[in-house]
Amino acid sequence: MTAATTVRDLIDRLEEDRELSLEQWERVFKEWTEEDRLYAAEKARRTALENFGNKIYIRGIVEFSNICKNDCLYCGIRASNKEVSRYRLTEEEILQCCDEGYGYGFRTFVLQSGEDRYFTAEILAGIVRKIKAAHPDCAVTLSVGELGYDEYKLLKEAGADRYLLRHETADKEHYGRLHPPQMSWEHRMRCLEQLMELGYQVGAGIMVGSPYQTERCLAEDMVFLGSFKPHMIGIGPFLPHKDTPFKDMPKGPYELTLFLLSLCRLMLPRVLLPATTALGTIRPNGREQGVLCGANVIMPNLSPTAVRKKYMLYDNKICTGDESAQCRSCLERRMAAIGYEVAITRGDHHDKICDIR
Ligand code: 5AD
Ligand code: FES
């Protein structure tokens, strides 16, 4: 590479080759300007339109328990936060949320919780089976953290289609600064490998601007995502929560989050890329901007209004006072306002050519 190579050249190369080296990524993150970001956003938006048209996939999230054995330093529902009022939905309540969501056109249900030991793989498998029996045309996504291979297998056999487990950071040392010593980066990465091996559609991802994150960390994240090729990538800004050790840490940069969305779209053109709730929290029109920068998924909340305020991973989370029906029509409006349409479909990751997954 000559010294004259600009970030813009690297974005062109990314679009062409679908990859950059670790050093190239590091340069991108050290040297980018707002102009470069807009250049990437334009290309990413076009790429998303070519692959998905103006359709936005929606997934309804059911936050069924905020009880968690882990103590991630960034997370509002970490075990040592005694200010949280803890809850668990019953199986009936979970199924009810899905039924309600079905009526609003959701064809994917994401069951998300803290790492709550009460919900064993057996219990979860029973719930997955019931959802699939009631709604055979729907996909079920799990987002319940680190489990063992046999547990992931049981859940897959019960009918779970997808699994979200953000890797949080591809840098082992950085991982150690975000998590207590009991948690291991190797184990998390092993979980992701196992999920892929078991045939799940897998989602990885990071928080942008998490404490101690460097340009090098982001470069490592992009190299990891480019080689692991997850079907989904969850990216949102880090947002502090008042009752965590990171309460005084700055929010992750909004523009950098949008830039990362665009870069992911260019690297993995068909990846399912949500404009996250955190992005909508840091800016009132953050999700719309996410879509305009290459995102193609939105994941509104289907949890009962009574528990929404208790599932606060970070401060000021949006939609905690709204009914599912309100969020659904709100999204329709927001997407229409920027020329996009909410699609009533499972929105699977379809790829005949595995290489460009
Ligand atoms: N700010 C932004 N994102 C957060 N998450 C957890 N805590 C925060 C926070 N304070 C993200 C993590 C986790 C996902 C469920 O939510 O990346 O994997
Ligand atoms: Fe929840 Fe707009 S999406 S109120």
mmCIF file of C-alpha atoms and ligand atoms in Angstrom:
data_model
loop_
_atom_site.group_PDB
_atom_site.id
_atom_site.type_symbol
_atom_site.label_atom_id
_atom_site.label_comp_id
_atom_site.label_asym_id
_atom_site.label_seq_id
_atom_site.Cartn_x
_atom_site.Cartn_y
_atom_site.Cartn_z
ATOM 1 C CA MET A 1 0.000 0.000 0.000
ATOM 2 C CA THR A 2 1.432 3.404 -0.904
ATOM 3 C CA ALA A 3 1.522 6.229 1.576
ATOM 4 C CA ALA A 4 -0.966 8.068 -0.621
ATOM 5 C CA THR A 5 -3.752 5.549 0.078
ATOM 6 C CA THR A 6 -6.650 7.405 1.651
ATOM 7 C CA VAL A 7 -9.497 6.156 3.816
ATOM 8 C CA ARG A 8 -11.702 6.660 0.788
ATOM 9 C CA ASP A 9 -9.457 4.283 -1.190
ATOM 10 C CA LEU A 10 -9.773 1.748 1.594
ATOM 11 C CA ILE A 11 -13.571 2.035 1.512
ATOM 12 C CA ASP A 12 -13.457 1.423 -2.243
ATOM 13 C CA ARG A 13 -11.238 -1.566 -1.676
ATOM 14 C CA LEU A 14 -13.589 -2.905 1.013
ATOM 15 C CA GLU A 15 -16.510 -2.631 -1.369
ATOM 16 C CA GLU A 16 -14.562 -4.442 -4.047
ATOM 17 C CA ASP A 17 -12.790 -7.181 -2.051
ATOM 18 C CA ARG A 18 -15.145 -7.429 0.959
ATOM 19 C CA GLU A 19 -12.142 -7.374 3.243
ATOM 20 C CA LEU A 20 -9.320 -5.280 4.641
ATOM 21 C CA SER A 21 -6.270 -6.267 6.666
ATOM 22 C CA LEU A 22 -5.967 -5.555 10.376
ATOM 23 C CA GLU A 23 -3.556 -2.709 9.617
ATOM 24 C CA GLN A 24 -5.885 -1.234 7.017
ATOM 25 C CA TRP A 25 -8.812 -1.355 9.417
ATOM 26 C CA GLU A 26 -6.749 0.314 12.086
ATOM 27 C CA ARG A 27 -5.921 3.114 9.669
ATOM 28 C CA VAL A 28 -9.577 3.538 8.776
ATOM 29 C CA PHE A 29 -10.530 3.954 12.438
ATOM 30 C CA LYS A 30 -7.641 6.311 13.181
ATOM 31 C CA GLU A 31 -7.969 8.547 10.158
ATOM 32 C CA TRP A 32 -11.615 8.689 9.049
ATOM 33 C CA THR A 33 -13.410 11.972 8.611
ATOM 34 C CA GLU A 34 -17.122 12.764 8.456
ATOM 35 C CA GLU A 35 -16.737 12.981 4.692
ATOM 36 C CA ASP A 36 -15.368 9.436 4.563
ATOM 37 C CA ARG A 37 -18.240 8.267 6.740
ATOM 38 C CA LEU A 38 -20.823 9.762 4.406
ATOM 39 C CA TYR A 39 -19.028 8.204 1.448
ATOM 40 C CA ALA A 40 -19.265 4.765 3.080
ATOM 41 C CA ALA A 41 -22.880 5.382 4.134
ATOM 42 C CA GLU A 42 -23.941 6.131 0.579
ATOM 43 C CA LYS A 43 -22.353 2.927 -0.717
ATOM 44 C CA ALA A 44 -23.751 0.897 2.178
ATOM 45 C CA ARG A 45 -27.236 2.216 1.629
ATOM 46 C CA ARG A 46 -27.049 1.290 -2.031
ATOM 47 C CA THR A 47 -25.756 -2.186 -1.133
ATOM 48 C CA ALA A 48 -28.659 -2.739 1.289
ATOM 49 C CA LEU A 49 -31.152 -1.573 -1.337
ATOM 50 C CA GLU A 50 -29.669 -3.964 -3.901
ATOM 51 C CA ASN A 51 -29.975 -6.904 -1.492
ATOM 52 C CA PHE A 52 -33.186 -6.164 0.369
ATOM 53 C CA GLY A 53 -34.966 -3.447 -1.582
ATOM 54 C CA ASN A 54 -36.647 -0.867 0.638
ATOM 55 C CA LYS A 55 -37.904 -3.615 2.978
ATOM 56 C CA ILE A 56 -37.105 -3.553 6.671
ATOM 57 C CA TYR A 57 -37.381 -6.755 8.673
ATOM 58 C CA ILE A 58 -38.844 -6.540 12.152
ATOM 59 C CA ARG A 59 -38.224 -8.829 15.122
ATOM 60 C CA GLY A 60 -40.266 -8.643 18.306
ATOM 61 C CA ILE A 61 -38.170 -8.897 21.451
ATOM 62 C CA VAL A 62 -39.658 -10.504 24.532
ATOM 63 C CA GLU A 63 -37.485 -9.642 27.533
ATOM 64 C CA PHE A 64 -38.645 -12.497 29.700
ATOM 65 C CA SER A 65 -36.319 -12.230 32.721
ATOM 66 C CA ASN A 66 -33.947 -9.553 34.025
ATOM 67 C CA ILE A 67 -32.349 -11.921 36.521
ATOM 68 C CA CYS A 68 -28.689 -12.475 35.694
ATOM 69 C CA LYS A 69 -25.883 -14.408 37.311
ATOM 70 C CA ASN A 70 -23.259 -12.390 35.450
ATOM 71 C CA ASP A 71 -21.724 -9.112 36.454
ATOM 72 C CA CYS A 72 -20.655 -7.427 33.210
ATOM 73 C CA LEU A 73 -19.357 -4.020 34.205
ATOM 74 C CA TYR A 74 -21.403 -2.122 31.594
ATOM 75 C CA CYS A 75 -24.789 -3.741 32.086
ATOM 76 C CA GLY A 76 -27.664 -2.335 34.117
ATOM 77 C CA ILE A 77 -29.062 -5.756 35.047
ATOM 78 C CA ARG A 78 -25.708 -7.108 36.324
ATOM 79 C CA ALA A 79 -26.035 -9.360 39.350
ATOM 80 C CA SER A 80 -24.577 -6.879 41.819
ATOM 81 C CA ASN A 81 -26.999 -4.085 40.926
ATOM 82 C CA LYS A 82 -29.316 -4.178 43.935
ATOM 83 C CA GLU A 83 -31.437 -1.274 42.652
ATOM 84 C CA VAL A 84 -33.111 -3.396 39.970
ATOM 85 C CA SER A 85 -36.507 -4.847 40.687
ATOM 86 C CA ARG A 86 -36.160 -8.354 39.306
ATOM 87 C CA TYR A 87 -38.853 -10.198 37.367
ATOM 88 C CA ARG A 88 -39.549 -13.331 35.406
ATOM 89 C CA LEU A 89 -42.407 -13.711 32.950
ATOM 90 C CA THR A 90 -44.360 -16.937 33.130
ATOM 91 C CA GLU A 91 -44.514 -19.275 30.183
ATOM 92 C CA GLU A 92 -48.084 -18.107 29.568
ATOM 93 C CA GLU A 93 -47.019 -14.469 29.555
ATOM 94 C CA ILE A 94 -44.223 -15.195 27.084
ATOM 95 C CA LEU A 95 -46.609 -17.017 24.755
ATOM 96 C CA GLN A 96 -49.105 -14.183 25.071
ATOM 97 C CA CYS A 97 -46.489 -11.640 23.981
ATOM 98 C CA CYS A 98 -45.798 -13.770 20.888
ATOM 99 C CA ASP A 99 -49.502 -14.146 20.105
ATOM 100 C CA GLU A 100 -49.957 -10.411 20.386
ATOM 101 C CA GLY A 101 -46.888 -9.830 18.230
ATOM 102 C CA TYR A 102 -48.165 -12.238 15.591
ATOM 103 C CA GLY A 103 -51.238 -10.067 15.250
ATOM 104 C CA TYR A 104 -49.015 -7.058 14.562
ATOM 105 C CA GLY A 105 -47.201 -8.865 11.765
ATOM 106 C CA PHE A 106 -44.116 -10.108 13.615
ATOM 107 C CA ARG A 107 -42.808 -13.367 12.171
ATOM 108 C CA THR A 108 -39.689 -13.527 14.344
ATOM 109 C CA PHE A 109 -39.733 -13.624 18.111
ATOM 110 C CA VAL A 110 -36.561 -12.948 20.026
ATOM 111 C CA LEU A 111 -36.554 -14.377 23.532
ATOM 112 C CA GLN A 112 -34.033 -12.377 25.507
ATOM 113 C CA SER A 113 -33.052 -12.522 29.177
ATOM 114 C CA GLY A 114 -30.230 -12.216 31.630
ATOM 115 C CA GLU A 115 -28.393 -15.444 32.401
ATOM 116 C CA ASP A 116 -31.150 -16.662 34.687
ATOM 117 C CA ARG A 117 -30.502 -20.181 35.964
ATOM 118 C CA TYR A 118 -34.203 -20.765 36.590
ATOM 119 C CA PHE A 119 -34.740 -21.023 32.843
ATOM 120 C CA THR A 120 -32.839 -24.231 32.169
ATOM 121 C CA ALA A 121 -32.379 -25.424 28.601
ATOM 122 C CA GLU A 122 -35.187 -27.951 29.220
ATOM 123 C CA ILE A 123 -37.629 -25.262 30.304
ATOM 124 C CA LEU A 124 -36.615 -22.990 27.430
ATOM 125 C CA ALA A 125 -36.921 -25.873 24.961
ATOM 126 C CA GLY A 126 -40.499 -26.400 26.145
ATOM 127 C CA ILE A 127 -41.279 -22.732 25.531
ATOM 128 C CA VAL A 128 -39.663 -22.793 22.090
ATOM 129 C CA ARG A 129 -41.714 -25.867 21.151
ATOM 130 C CA LYS A 130 -44.928 -24.166 22.207
ATOM 131 C CA ILE A 131 -44.179 -21.000 20.235
ATOM 132 C CA LYS A 132 -43.303 -23.039 17.142
ATOM 133 C CA ALA A 133 -46.470 -25.120 17.523
ATOM 134 C CA ALA A 134 -48.634 -22.004 17.839
ATOM 135 C CA HIS A 135 -46.843 -20.140 15.041
ATOM 136 C CA PRO A 136 -45.198 -22.589 12.656
ATOM 137 C CA ASP A 137 -44.569 -19.810 10.153
ATOM 138 C CA CYS A 138 -42.398 -17.878 12.623
ATOM 139 C CA ALA A 139 -38.716 -17.931 13.504
ATOM 140 C CA VAL A 140 -37.595 -18.117 17.109
ATOM 141 C CA THR A 141 -34.383 -16.387 18.091
ATOM 142 C CA LEU A 142 -32.759 -16.940 21.461
ATOM 143 C CA SER A 143 -30.607 -14.395 23.258
ATOM 144 C CA VAL A 144 -29.959 -15.942 26.649
ATOM 145 C CA GLY A 145 -26.193 -15.914 26.879
ATOM 146 C CA GLU A 146 -23.525 -18.546 27.321
ATOM 147 C CA LEU A 147 -24.663 -22.164 27.606
ATOM 148 C CA GLY A 148 -23.021 -25.527 26.997
ATOM 149 C CA TYR A 149 -22.944 -27.337 23.656
ATOM 150 C CA ASP A 150 -25.578 -29.871 24.732
ATOM 151 C CA GLU A 151 -27.902 -27.102 25.846
ATOM 152 C CA TYR A 152 -27.531 -25.236 22.561
ATOM 153 C CA LYS A 153 -28.164 -28.534 20.784
ATOM 154 C CA LEU A 154 -31.315 -29.256 22.768
ATOM 155 C CA LEU A 155 -32.657 -25.796 21.988
ATOM 156 C CA LYS A 156 -31.862 -26.165 18.303
ATOM 157 C CA GLU A 157 -33.679 -29.492 18.240
ATOM 158 C CA ALA A 158 -36.638 -27.878 19.990
ATOM 159 C CA GLY A 159 -36.934 -25.587 16.986
ATOM 160 C CA ALA A 160 -34.900 -22.469 17.769
ATOM 161 C CA ASP A 161 -33.715 -20.971 14.497
ATOM 162 C CA ARG A 162 -31.322 -18.239 15.492
ATOM 163 C CA TYR A 163 -29.116 -17.161 18.379
ATOM 164 C CA LEU A 164 -27.815 -13.741 19.341
ATOM 165 C CA LEU A 165 -24.622 -13.598 21.370
ATOM 166 C CA ARG A 166 -22.572 -10.479 20.887
ATOM 167 C CA HIS A 167 -18.880 -11.217 21.175
ATOM 168 C CA GLU A 168 -18.606 -7.709 22.760
ATOM 169 C CA THR A 169 -14.962 -7.355 21.688
ATOM 170 C CA ALA A 170 -12.559 -9.468 19.672
ATOM 171 C CA ASP A 171 -9.677 -8.269 21.844
ATOM 172 C CA LYS A 172 -9.091 -10.611 24.761
ATOM 173 C CA GLU A 173 -7.483 -7.966 26.947
ATOM 174 C CA HIS A 174 -10.309 -5.501 26.261
ATOM 175 C CA TYR A 175 -12.819 -8.234 27.083
ATOM 176 C CA GLY A 176 -11.107 -8.604 30.451
ATOM 177 C CA ARG A 177 -11.672 -4.919 31.220
ATOM 178 C CA LEU A 178 -15.407 -5.117 30.490
ATOM 179 C CA HIS A 179 -16.108 -8.309 32.414
ATOM 180 C CA PRO A 180 -15.382 -9.812 35.821
ATOM 181 C CA PRO A 181 -12.588 -12.398 36.010
ATOM 182 C CA GLN A 182 -15.108 -15.269 36.140
ATOM 183 C CA MET A 183 -16.067 -14.591 32.528
ATOM 184 C CA SER A 184 -13.815 -15.696 29.736
ATOM 185 C CA TRP A 185 -13.337 -14.391 26.233
ATOM 186 C CA GLU A 186 -12.328 -17.860 25.062
ATOM 187 C CA HIS A 187 -15.559 -19.346 26.350
ATOM 188 C CA ARG A 188 -17.650 -16.709 24.640
ATOM 189 C CA MET A 189 -15.871 -17.294 21.342
ATOM 190 C CA ARG A 190 -16.295 -21.052 21.787
ATOM 191 C CA CYS A 191 -20.034 -20.559 22.268
ATOM 192 C CA LEU A 192 -20.223 -18.653 18.990
ATOM 193 C CA GLU A 193 -18.364 -21.420 17.158
ATOM 194 C CA GLN A 194 -20.675 -24.058 18.617
ATOM 195 C CA LEU A 195 -23.809 -22.131 17.678
ATOM 196 C CA MET A 196 -22.554 -21.876 14.109
ATOM 197 C CA GLU A 197 -21.665 -25.565 14.033
ATOM 198 C CA LEU A 198 -25.151 -26.501 15.267
ATOM 199 C CA GLY A 199 -26.715 -24.710 12.319
ATOM 200 C CA TYR A 200 -28.176 -21.674 14.008
ATOM 201 C CA GLN A 201 -28.293 -18.380 12.173
ATOM 202 C CA VAL A 202 -25.888 -16.606 14.491
ATOM 203 C CA GLY A 203 -25.610 -12.990 15.571
ATOM 204 C CA ALA A 204 -22.401 -11.505 16.982
ATOM 205 C CA GLY A 205 -21.674 -7.864 17.703
ATOM 206 C CA ILE A 206 -20.216 -5.114 19.806
ATOM 207 C CA MET A 207 -20.919 -1.892 21.649
ATOM 208 C CA VAL A 208 -19.275 1.051 19.953
ATOM 209 C CA GLY A 209 -17.222 3.250 22.277
ATOM 210 C CA SER A 210 -17.281 0.831 25.177
ATOM 211 C CA PRO A 211 -14.767 1.833 27.875
ATOM 212 C CA TYR A 212 -11.129 1.181 26.925
ATOM 213 C CA GLN A 213 -12.023 0.369 23.306
ATOM 214 C CA THR A 214 -9.240 1.471 20.946
ATOM 215 C CA GLU A 215 -9.038 1.758 17.160
ATOM 216 C CA ARG A 216 -7.051 -1.452 17.312
ATOM 217 C CA CYS A 217 -9.947 -3.202 19.114
ATOM 218 C CA LEU A 218 -12.377 -2.087 16.411
ATOM 219 C CA ALA A 219 -9.945 -3.292 13.739
ATOM 220 C CA GLU A 220 -9.819 -6.674 15.468
ATOM 221 C CA ASP A 221 -13.631 -6.720 15.616
ATOM 222 C CA MET A 222 -13.892 -6.128 11.876
ATOM 223 C CA VAL A 223 -11.330 -8.828 11.099
ATOM 224 C CA PHE A 224 -13.170 -11.242 13.383
ATOM 225 C CA LEU A 225 -16.579 -10.454 11.854
ATOM 226 C CA GLY A 226 -15.125 -10.761 8.355
ATOM 227 C CA SER A 227 -13.800 -14.239 9.017
ATOM 228 C CA PHE A 228 -16.552 -15.577 11.310
ATOM 229 C CA LYS A 229 -19.214 -14.254 8.929
ATOM 230 C CA PRO A 230 -22.153 -14.157 11.317
ATOM 231 C CA HIS A 231 -25.625 -14.032 9.797
ATOM 232 C CA MET A 232 -26.498 -11.051 11.979
ATOM 233 C CA ILE A 233 -24.450 -8.268 13.561
ATOM 234 C CA GLY A 234 -25.761 -6.266 16.521
ATOM 235 C CA ILE A 235 -24.044 -2.904 16.842
ATOM 236 C CA GLY A 236 -25.068 -0.048 19.095
ATOM 237 C CA PRO A 237 -23.348 2.696 21.024
ATOM 238 C CA PHE A 238 -22.227 2.007 24.585
ATOM 239 C CA LEU A 239 -24.521 3.939 26.922
ATOM 240 C CA PRO A 240 -23.719 4.253 30.611
ATOM 241 C CA HIS A 241 -26.080 2.970 33.282
ATOM 242 C CA LYS A 242 -26.188 4.923 36.535
ATOM 243 C CA ASP A 243 -25.856 1.905 38.835
ATOM 244 C CA THR A 244 -22.819 0.306 37.196
ATOM 245 C CA PRO A 245 -19.055 0.838 37.586
ATOM 246 C CA PHE A 246 -19.116 2.529 34.170
ATOM 247 C CA LYS A 247 -21.676 5.154 35.197
ATOM 248 C CA ASP A 248 -19.299 8.065 34.516
ATOM 249 C CA MET A 249 -17.899 6.730 31.270
ATOM 250 C CA PRO A 250 -18.774 8.668 28.096
ATOM 251 C CA LYS A 251 -21.395 7.436 25.653
ATOM 252 C CA GLY A 252 -20.134 5.736 22.529
ATOM 253 C CA PRO A 253 -19.879 8.128 19.574
ATOM 254 C CA TYR A 254 -23.027 8.242 17.455
ATOM 255 C CA GLU A 255 -21.315 8.902 14.115
ATOM 256 C CA LEU A 256 -18.775 6.132 14.698
ATOM 257 C CA THR A 257 -21.679 3.725 15.314
ATOM 258 C CA LEU A 258 -23.252 4.696 12.000
ATOM 259 C CA PHE A 259 -19.866 4.345 10.290
ATOM 260 C CA LEU A 260 -19.469 0.817 11.661
ATOM 261 C CA LEU A 261 -22.920 -0.140 10.392
ATOM 262 C CA SER A 262 -21.940 1.011 6.918
ATOM 263 C CA LEU A 263 -18.614 -0.810 7.036
ATOM 264 C CA CYS A 264 -20.333 -4.036 8.128
ATOM 265 C CA ARG A 265 -22.808 -3.710 5.280
ATOM 266 C CA LEU A 266 -19.974 -3.274 2.777
ATOM 267 C CA MET A 267 -18.004 -6.208 4.206
ATOM 268 C CA LEU A 268 -20.994 -8.608 4.435
ATOM 269 C CA PRO A 269 -23.562 -7.332 1.930
ATOM 270 C CA ARG A 270 -26.336 -9.717 2.968
ATOM 271 C CA VAL A 271 -25.820 -9.650 6.710
ATOM 272 C CA LEU A 272 -28.902 -8.924 8.837
ATOM 273 C CA LEU A 273 -28.015 -5.652 10.474
ATOM 274 C CA PRO A 274 -30.326 -4.060 13.025
ATOM 275 C CA ALA A 275 -30.621 -0.362 13.708
ATOM 276 C CA THR A 276 -30.557 -1.025 17.446
ATOM 277 C CA THR A 277 -32.586 0.346 20.319
ATOM 278 C CA ALA A 278 -29.375 1.858 21.734
ATOM 279 C CA LEU A 279 -28.943 3.771 18.469
ATOM 280 C CA GLY A 280 -32.504 5.045 18.817
ATOM 281 C CA THR A 281 -31.749 6.018 22.409
ATOM 282 C CA ILE A 282 -28.644 8.079 21.697
ATOM 283 C CA ARG A 283 -30.489 10.075 18.968
ATOM 284 C CA PRO A 284 -34.239 10.479 18.459
ATOM 285 C CA ASN A 285 -33.918 9.494 14.794
ATOM 286 C CA GLY A 286 -30.951 7.188 15.274
ATOM 287 C CA ARG A 287 -32.712 4.117 13.933
ATOM 288 C CA GLU A 288 -33.785 5.931 10.780
ATOM 289 C CA GLN A 289 -30.209 7.102 10.275
ATOM 290 C CA GLY A 290 -29.040 3.527 10.884
ATOM 291 C CA VAL A 291 -31.284 2.320 8.070
ATOM 292 C CA LEU A 292 -30.025 5.079 5.802
ATOM 293 C CA CYS A 293 -26.465 3.925 6.582
ATOM 294 C CA GLY A 294 -27.085 0.280 5.632
ATOM 295 C CA ALA A 295 -29.085 -1.357 8.447
ATOM 296 C CA ASN A 296 -32.088 -3.479 7.411
ATOM 297 C CA VAL A 297 -33.628 -4.780 10.648
ATOM 298 C CA ILE A 298 -35.485 -3.175 13.559
ATOM 299 C CA MET A 299 -36.147 -4.991 16.789
ATOM 300 C CA PRO A 300 -38.939 -3.385 18.762
ATOM 301 C CA ASN A 301 -40.005 -4.518 22.182
ATOM 302 C CA LEU A 302 -42.917 -6.940 22.677
ATOM 303 C CA SER A 303 -42.501 -7.193 26.444
ATOM 304 C CA PRO A 304 -45.484 -6.366 28.656
ATOM 305 C CA THR A 305 -45.467 -2.648 29.513
ATOM 306 C CA ALA A 306 -45.413 -3.521 33.224
ATOM 307 C CA VAL A 307 -41.854 -4.925 33.045
ATOM 308 C CA ARG A 308 -40.252 -2.755 30.379
ATOM 309 C CA LYS A 309 -38.674 -0.257 32.752
ATOM 310 C CA LYS A 310 -37.060 -3.126 34.612
ATOM 311 C CA TYR A 311 -35.076 -4.292 31.604
ATOM 312 C CA MET A 312 -32.732 -1.314 31.565
ATOM 313 C CA LEU A 313 -29.341 -2.310 30.243
ATOM 314 C CA TYR A 314 -28.464 1.414 30.009
ATOM 315 C CA ASP A 315 -30.066 4.702 31.036
ATOM 316 C CA ASN A 316 -32.966 6.313 29.157
ATOM 317 C CA LYS A 317 -33.806 3.311 26.971
ATOM 318 C CA ILE A 318 -36.580 4.219 24.521
ATOM 319 C CA CYS A 319 -40.018 2.626 24.215
ATOM 320 C CA THR A 320 -40.227 1.632 27.876
ATOM 321 C CA GLY A 321 -43.496 3.514 28.308
ATOM 322 C CA ASP A 322 -45.100 2.348 25.094
ATOM 323 C CA GLU A 323 -47.440 -0.510 24.276
ATOM 324 C CA SER A 324 -46.332 -2.979 21.596
ATOM 325 C CA ALA A 325 -49.086 -1.682 19.321
ATOM 326 C CA GLN A 326 -47.737 1.862 19.639
ATOM 327 C CA CYS A 327 -44.206 0.789 18.770
ATOM 328 C CA ARG A 328 -45.470 -1.151 15.800
ATOM 329 C CA SER A 329 -47.326 1.775 14.242
ATOM 330 C CA CYS A 330 -44.576 4.189 15.259
ATOM 331 C CA LEU A 331 -42.049 2.115 13.323
ATOM 332 C CA GLU A 332 -44.277 1.870 10.288
ATOM 333 C CA ARG A 333 -44.483 5.663 10.269
ATOM 334 C CA ARG A 334 -40.793 6.202 10.885
ATOM 335 C CA MET A 335 -39.790 3.852 8.084
ATOM 336 C CA ALA A 336 -42.353 5.308 5.664
ATOM 337 C CA ALA A 337 -40.982 8.776 6.400
ATOM 338 C CA ILE A 338 -37.586 7.739 4.979
ATOM 339 C CA GLY A 339 -39.030 5.726 2.086
ATOM 340 C CA TYR A 340 -38.831 2.238 3.608
ATOM 341 C CA GLU A 341 -41.478 -0.369 4.329
ATOM 342 C CA VAL A 342 -41.862 -2.840 7.188
ATOM 343 C CA ALA A 343 -42.003 -6.404 5.779
ATOM 344 C CA ILE A 344 -44.256 -9.106 7.237
ATOM 345 C CA THR A 345 -41.874 -12.042 6.870
ATOM 346 C CA ARG A 346 -39.481 -14.176 8.884
ATOM 347 C CA GLY A 347 -36.645 -12.379 7.162
ATOM 348 C CA ASP A 348 -34.217 -15.260 7.157
ATOM 349 C CA HIS A 349 -30.643 -14.974 6.074
ATOM 350 C CA HIS A 350 -30.801 -16.486 2.604
ATOM 351 C CA ASP A 351 -27.642 -17.159 0.859
ATOM 352 C CA LYS A 352 -27.061 -19.540 -1.896
ATOM 353 C CA ILE A 353 -23.433 -18.513 -2.132
ATOM 354 C CA CYS A 354 -21.969 -19.247 1.287
ATOM 355 C CA ASP A 355 -18.847 -17.228 0.540
ATOM 356 C CA ILE A 356 -20.563 -13.892 0.608
ATOM 357 C CA ARG A 357 -22.513 -14.739 3.732
HETATM 358 N N1 5AD B 1 -24.894 0.133 26.611
HETATM 359 C C1 5AD B 1 -25.109 -0.371 25.387
HETATM 360 N N2 5AD B 1 -25.311 -1.670 25.145
HETATM 361 C C2 5AD B 1 -25.341 -2.501 26.203
HETATM 362 N N3 5AD B 1 -25.500 -3.831 26.268
HETATM 363 C C3 5AD B 1 -25.451 -4.188 27.578
HETATM 364 N N4 5AD B 1 -25.237 -3.108 28.351
HETATM 365 C C4 5AD B 1 -25.154 -2.049 27.509
HETATM 366 C C5 5AD B 1 -24.912 -0.666 27.706
HETATM 367 N N5 5AD B 1 -24.702 -0.146 28.926
HETATM 368 C C6 5AD B 1 -25.588 -4.688 25.099
HETATM 369 C C7 5AD B 1 -24.508 -5.760 25.131
HETATM 370 C C8 5AD B 1 -25.286 -7.048 25.196
HETATM 371 C C9 5AD B 1 -26.620 -6.653 24.604
HETATM 372 C C10 5AD B 1 -27.752 -7.526 25.004
HETATM 373 O O1 5AD B 1 -26.818 -5.347 25.074
HETATM 374 O O2 5AD B 1 -23.715 -5.700 23.948
HETATM 375 O O3 5AD B 1 -24.698 -8.108 24.477
HETATM 376 FE FE1 FES B 2 -41.520 2.233 20.296
HETATM 377 FE FE2 FES B 2 -41.602 4.270 18.439
HETATM 378 S S1 FES B 2 -40.793 2.274 18.264
HETATM 379 S S2 FES B 2 -42.610 4.131 20.390
#
